[in-house]
CSV table of C-alpha atoms in Angstrom, one decimal:
chain,number,residue,atom,x,y,z
A,1,MET,CA,-2.4,-12.1,-28.8
A,2,ASN,CA,-4.3,-9.0,-27.6
A,3,LYS,CA,-2.1,-6.2,-26.3
A,4,ARG,CA,-2.4,-5.5,-22.6
A,5,PRO,CA,-3.7,-2.0,-21.7
A,6,ILE,CA,-1.2,0.4,-20.1
A,7,ALA,CA,-1.7,2.4,-16.8
A,8,PHE,CA,0.6,5.3,-16.1
A,9,ILE,CA,0.8,6.0,-12.4
A,10,THR,CA,2.5,9.0,-10.8
A,11,GLY,CA,3.8,8.7,-7.2
A,12,ALA,CA,3.9,5.0,-7.5
A,13,THR,CA,6.4,4.1,-4.8
A,14,SER,CA,4.2,4.2,-1.7
A,15,GLY,CA,0.7,4.5,-0.4
A,16,ILE,CA,-2.2,4.8,-2.9
A,17,GLY,CA,0.2,4.8,-5.9
A,18,LEU,CA,1.8,1.6,-4.8
A,19,GLY,CA,-1.7,0.1,-4.2
A,20,CYS,CA,-2.8,1.1,-7.7
A,21,ALA,CA,0.4,-0.4,-9.3
A,22,ARG,CA,-0.3,-3.7,-7.7
A,23,ARG,CA,-4.1,-3.7,-8.3
A,24,PHE,CA,-3.8,-2.7,-12.0
A,25,ALA,CA,-1.0,-5.3,-12.5
A,26,GLN,CA,-3.3,-7.9,-11.0
A,27,GLY,CA,-6.1,-6.7,-13.3
A,28,GLY,CA,-4.1,-7.3,-16.5
A,29,TYR,CA,-2.5,-3.9,-17.1
A,30,ASP,CA,1.1,-3.2,-18.0
A,31,LEU,CA,2.5,-0.3,-16.2
A,32,ILE,CA,4.5,3.0,-16.5
A,33,LEU,CA,5.5,3.9,-12.9
A,34,THR,CA,6.9,7.3,-11.8
A,35,GLY,CA,8.3,8.6,-8.6
A,36,ARG,CA,11.2,10.5,-7.1
A,37,ARG,CA,13.1,7.4,-5.7
A,38,GLN,CA,14.7,5.2,-8.4
A,39,GLU,CA,15.6,2.5,-5.9
A,40,ALA,CA,12.0,2.1,-4.7
A,41,LEU,CA,10.8,2.1,-8.4
A,42,ASP,CA,13.3,-0.6,-9.2
A,43,VAL,CA,12.1,-2.8,-6.3
A,44,LEU,CA,8.5,-2.4,-7.2
A,45,ALA,CA,9.2,-3.0,-10.9
A,46,GLU,CA,11.0,-6.2,-10.1
A,47,GLU,CA,8.2,-7.5,-7.9
A,48,LEU,CA,5.6,-6.9,-10.6
A,49,ARG,CA,7.7,-8.2,-13.5
A,50,GLN,CA,8.1,-11.5,-11.6
A,51,GLN,CA,4.3,-11.7,-11.8
A,52,GLY,CA,4.2,-11.3,-15.5
A,53,THR,CA,3.6,-7.5,-15.8
A,54,ALA,CA,5.6,-5.4,-18.2
A,55,VAL,CA,6.9,-2.4,-16.3
A,56,GLN,CA,8.7,0.8,-17.3
A,57,THR,CA,9.9,3.3,-14.7
A,58,CYS,CA,10.7,7.0,-14.9
A,59,CYS,CA,12.3,8.8,-12.0
A,60,PHE,CA,11.4,12.5,-11.9
A,61,ASP,CA,9.6,15.2,-10.0
A,62,VAL,CA,6.2,16.1,-11.4
A,63,ARG,CA,6.8,19.7,-10.3
A,64,SER,CA,9.2,20.1,-13.2
A,65,ARG,CA,7.4,20.6,-16.5
A,66,GLU,CA,10.6,19.9,-18.3
A,67,ALA,CA,11.3,16.7,-16.5
A,68,CYS,CA,7.7,15.5,-17.1
A,69,GLN,CA,8.1,16.2,-20.9
A,70,GLN,CA,11.5,14.5,-21.1
A,71,ALA,CA,10.1,11.4,-19.3
A,72,VAL,CA,7.1,11.1,-21.5
A,73,GLU,CA,9.2,11.6,-24.7
A,74,SER,CA,11.6,8.9,-23.5
A,75,LEU,CA,8.8,6.4,-23.5
A,76,GLY,CA,8.1,6.8,-27.1
A,77,ASN,CA,4.6,6.8,-28.5
A,78,GLN,CA,3.1,4.6,-25.9
A,79,PRO,CA,-0.7,4.4,-25.9
A,80,VAL,CA,-1.7,5.1,-22.3
A,81,ASP,CA,-5.1,3.8,-21.5
A,82,VAL,CA,-5.3,5.0,-17.9
A,83,LEU,CA,-3.5,7.9,-16.3
A,84,ILE,CA,-3.6,8.0,-12.5
A,85,ASN,CA,-2.5,11.4,-11.2
A,86,ASN,CA,-1.6,10.3,-7.7
A,87,ALA,CA,1.5,12.2,-6.9
A,88,GLY,CA,0.7,14.7,-4.1
A,89,LEU,CA,1.3,15.6,-0.5
A,90,ALA,CA,0.4,17.8,2.5
A,91,LEU,CA,3.0,19.8,4.5
A,92,GLY,CA,2.3,21.3,7.9
A,93,LEU,CA,-0.8,21.8,9.9
A,94,GLU,CA,-0.2,25.4,11.1
A,95,PRO,CA,-2.7,28.2,10.9
A,96,GLU,CA,-2.5,29.9,7.6
A,97,TYR,CA,-0.9,33.1,9.1
A,98,GLU,CA,1.9,30.9,10.5
A,99,GLY,CA,2.4,28.7,7.5
A,100,ASP,CA,5.8,28.1,5.8
A,101,PRO,CA,5.7,29.6,2.3
A,102,ALA,CA,8.1,26.9,1.1
A,103,ASP,CA,5.5,24.3,2.1
A,104,TRP,CA,2.8,26.2,0.2
A,105,ASP,CA,4.9,26.2,-2.9
A,106,THR,CA,5.7,22.5,-2.7
A,107,MET,CA,2.0,21.6,-2.3
A,108,ILE,CA,0.8,23.9,-5.0
A,109,ASP,CA,3.5,22.9,-7.5
A,110,THR,CA,3.0,19.1,-6.8
A,111,ASN,CA,-0.8,18.8,-6.2
A,112,ILE,CA,-1.9,21.3,-8.9
A,113,LYS,CA,0.8,22.0,-11.3
A,114,GLY,CA,2.2,18.4,-11.3
A,115,LEU,CA,-1.2,17.1,-12.1
A,116,LEU,CA,-1.7,19.6,-14.9
A,117,ASN,CA,1.8,18.9,-16.3
A,118,MET,CA,1.0,15.2,-16.7
A,119,THR,CA,-2.6,15.8,-18.0
A,120,ARG,CA,-1.3,18.1,-20.7
A,121,LEU,CA,1.2,15.6,-21.9
A,122,ILE,CA,-0.9,12.4,-21.9
A,123,VAL,CA,-4.5,13.5,-22.6
A,124,PRO,CA,-4.0,14.8,-26.1
A,125,GLN,CA,-3.1,11.3,-27.4
A,126,MET,CA,-6.2,9.9,-25.6
A,127,VAL,CA,-8.4,12.4,-27.4
A,128,GLU,CA,-6.7,11.6,-30.7
A,129,ARG,CA,-7.1,7.8,-30.2
A,130,GLY,CA,-10.6,8.2,-28.9
A,131,HIS,CA,-9.8,6.1,-25.9
A,132,GLY,CA,-8.5,6.7,-22.4
A,133,HIS,CA,-9.3,7.4,-18.7
A,134,VAL,CA,-7.9,10.0,-16.3
A,135,ILE,CA,-8.2,9.2,-12.6
A,136,ASN,CA,-7.2,12.0,-10.3
A,137,ILE,CA,-6.6,11.3,-6.6
A,138,GLY,CA,-8.2,14.2,-4.8
A,139,SER,CA,-9.3,14.3,-1.2
A,140,VAL,CA,-12.2,14.9,1.1
A,141,ALA,CA,-10.1,17.9,2.1
A,142,GLY,CA,-11.2,19.5,-1.3
A,143,ASP,CA,-14.8,19.6,-0.1
A,144,ALA,CA,-14.3,21.9,2.9
A,145,ALA,CA,-11.4,23.3,4.8
A,146,TYR,CA,-10.5,22.1,8.2
A,147,ALA,CA,-8.3,23.6,10.9
A,148,GLY,CA,-4.7,23.9,9.7
A,149,GLY,CA,-5.6,22.5,6.3
A,150,ASN,CA,-5.8,25.8,4.5
A,151,VAL,CA,-3.4,25.6,1.5
A,152,TYR,CA,-3.6,21.8,1.3
A,153,CYS,CA,-7.4,21.9,1.2
A,154,ALA,CA,-7.2,24.6,-1.4
A,155,THR,CA,-5.0,22.4,-3.6
A,156,LYS,CA,-7.4,19.5,-3.4
A,157,ALA,CA,-10.4,21.8,-4.1
A,158,ALA,CA,-8.4,22.8,-7.2
A,159,VAL,CA,-8.0,19.1,-8.1
A,160,LYS,CA,-11.8,18.8,-8.0
A,161,THR,CA,-12.4,21.8,-10.2
A,162,ILE,CA,-9.6,20.9,-12.7
A,163,THR,CA,-11.1,17.4,-12.9
A,164,ASP,CA,-14.6,18.7,-13.5
A,165,GLY,CA,-13.2,21.1,-16.1
A,166,LEU,CA,-11.4,18.3,-18.0
A,167,ARG,CA,-14.5,16.2,-18.0
A,168,ILE,CA,-16.4,19.0,-19.6
A,169,ASP,CA,-13.6,19.6,-22.1
A,170,VAL,CA,-13.5,16.0,-23.3
A,171,ALA,CA,-17.3,15.4,-23.2
A,172,HIS,CA,-17.3,15.2,-27.0
A,173,THR,CA,-14.9,12.2,-26.8
A,174,PRO,CA,-15.0,8.8,-25.3
A,175,VAL,CA,-12.3,9.8,-22.7
A,176,ARG,CA,-13.5,9.4,-19.1
A,177,VAL,CA,-12.5,11.5,-16.1
A,178,THR,CA,-12.7,10.4,-12.5
A,179,ASN,CA,-12.0,12.2,-9.2
A,180,ILE,CA,-11.4,9.9,-6.2
A,181,LYS,CA,-11.6,11.7,-2.9
A,182,PRO,CA,-10.2,9.6,0.0
A,183,GLY,CA,-10.6,10.5,3.7
A,184,LEU,CA,-8.1,9.1,6.2
A,185,VAL,CA,-5.7,6.7,4.5
A,186,GLU,CA,-2.9,5.3,6.5
A,187,THR,CA,0.2,5.8,4.3
A,188,HIS,CA,3.3,7.9,4.6
A,189,PHE,CA,1.1,11.0,4.1
A,190,SER,CA,1.1,12.1,7.7
A,191,ASN,CA,4.8,11.4,8.1
A,192,VAL,CA,5.5,13.7,5.2
A,193,ARG,CA,3.0,16.3,6.5
A,194,PHE,CA,4.8,16.4,9.8
A,195,HIS,CA,8.3,16.4,8.2
A,196,GLY,CA,9.2,12.9,9.5
A,197,ASP,CA,7.7,13.2,13.0
A,198,ASP,CA,6.5,9.6,13.2
A,199,GLN,CA,5.0,10.0,16.7
A,200,ARG,CA,2.9,12.9,15.7
A,201,ALA,CA,1.9,11.2,12.5
A,202,ALA,CA,0.7,8.1,14.4
A,203,THR,CA,-1.8,10.2,16.3
A,204,VAL,CA,-3.7,10.9,13.1
A,205,TYR,CA,-4.9,7.3,13.0
A,206,GLN,CA,-5.5,6.7,16.7
A,207,GLY,CA,-8.9,5.4,17.7
A,208,ILE,CA,-10.1,4.7,14.1
A,209,GLN,CA,-9.4,2.0,11.5
A,210,PRO,CA,-8.3,4.1,8.5
A,211,LEU,CA,-8.5,3.2,4.9
A,212,THR,CA,-5.4,1.7,3.1
A,213,GLY,CA,-3.8,2.5,-0.2
A,214,ASP,CA,-5.2,-0.8,-1.4
A,215,ASP,CA,-8.8,0.3,-0.6
A,216,ILE,CA,-8.4,3.3,-2.8
A,217,ALA,CA,-6.7,1.2,-5.5
A,218,ASP,CA,-9.8,-1.0,-5.6
A,219,VAL,CA,-12.0,2.0,-6.2
A,220,ALA,CA,-9.7,3.3,-9.0
A,221,PHE,CA,-9.7,-0.1,-10.7
A,222,TYR,CA,-13.5,-0.4,-10.4
A,223,ALA,CA,-13.8,3.0,-12.1
A,224,ALA,CA,-11.4,2.0,-14.9
A,225,SER,CA,-13.3,-1.3,-15.3
A,226,ALA,CA,-16.8,0.1,-15.7
A,227,PRO,CA,-18.4,-0.4,-19.2
A,228,ALA,CA,-17.3,2.2,-21.8
A,229,HIS,CA,-20.6,4.0,-21.5
A,230,VAL,CA,-20.3,4.4,-17.7
A,231,GLN,CA,-18.2,7.3,-16.3
A,232,ILE,CA,-17.6,7.2,-12.6
A,233,ALA,CA,-17.2,11.0,-12.3
A,234,GLU,CA,-16.5,11.3,-8.6
A,235,VAL,CA,-16.2,9.0,-5.6
A,236,LEU,CA,-15.9,10.1,-1.9
A,237,VAL,CA,-14.3,7.2,0.1
A,238,LEU,CA,-14.2,7.5,3.9
A,239,ALA,CA,-13.4,5.2,6.8
A,240,THR,CA,-16.6,3.9,8.5
A,241,HIS,CA,-16.2,6.2,11.5
A,242,GLN,CA,-15.3,9.3,9.5
A,243,ALA,CA,-18.2,11.5,8.4
A,244,SER,CA,-16.3,14.4,6.7
A,245,GLY,CA,-12.9,15.9,6.6
A,246,SER,CA,-13.3,17.2,10.2
A,247,VAL,CA,-15.8,14.8,11.8
A,248,ILE,CA,-14.2,11.6,13.0
A,249,HIS,CA,-15.4,9.3,15.8
A,250,ARG,CA,-12.4,7.8,17.6
A,251,GLU,CA,-12.7,4.9,20.1
A,252,VAL,CA,-11.0,5.8,23.4
């Protein structure tokens, strides 16, 4: 019996990560799922195992390089076929000169350093095996800054540049590298950004039908399923009435 491919997904307990877990399981992958909430990981793992998917979970924060290394080492020499660097967040929407430095540190450490931590640990074995695919979840915010987005936009611009740099660095190998840049996606993203203010978070999606985590998961699975000679380098995915990070038509 042929061995099923393995997808390693960070930030798998909600939103885009959750959508990717379900979509890749449906598509015949076994999974390694990570997140910071063990209970949520356990619930998701049980759901997917009942559907016939082999699931391993690791509860840790990608901001900690030591925790990342310990988690990967605990999995043994597992051949990861697809790494989805999804863990990320935005905090605050204040002008840069009024921003909270603690929020800045969390965004930089998660969105940039966390992605680098996982890439450094997983990609060497992809290069050695001559097989693998890295899918980074960036953002339309990485294309241009918007009001109040300052540091968050900068972190997603860094994701784009880091993804492009990795693609260059592995061009001599069969390893593929993809940057998916969503626009408005209705997840817990805005609740986190506004520190649990659900009412304020709801206004982000008023007057427009936003994307869902499942929509982005479909794009990620499409990229991973392309023929081996096809590399989906970058995909910008927007809601129909969103033209850019700052131009959104809302129905009154």
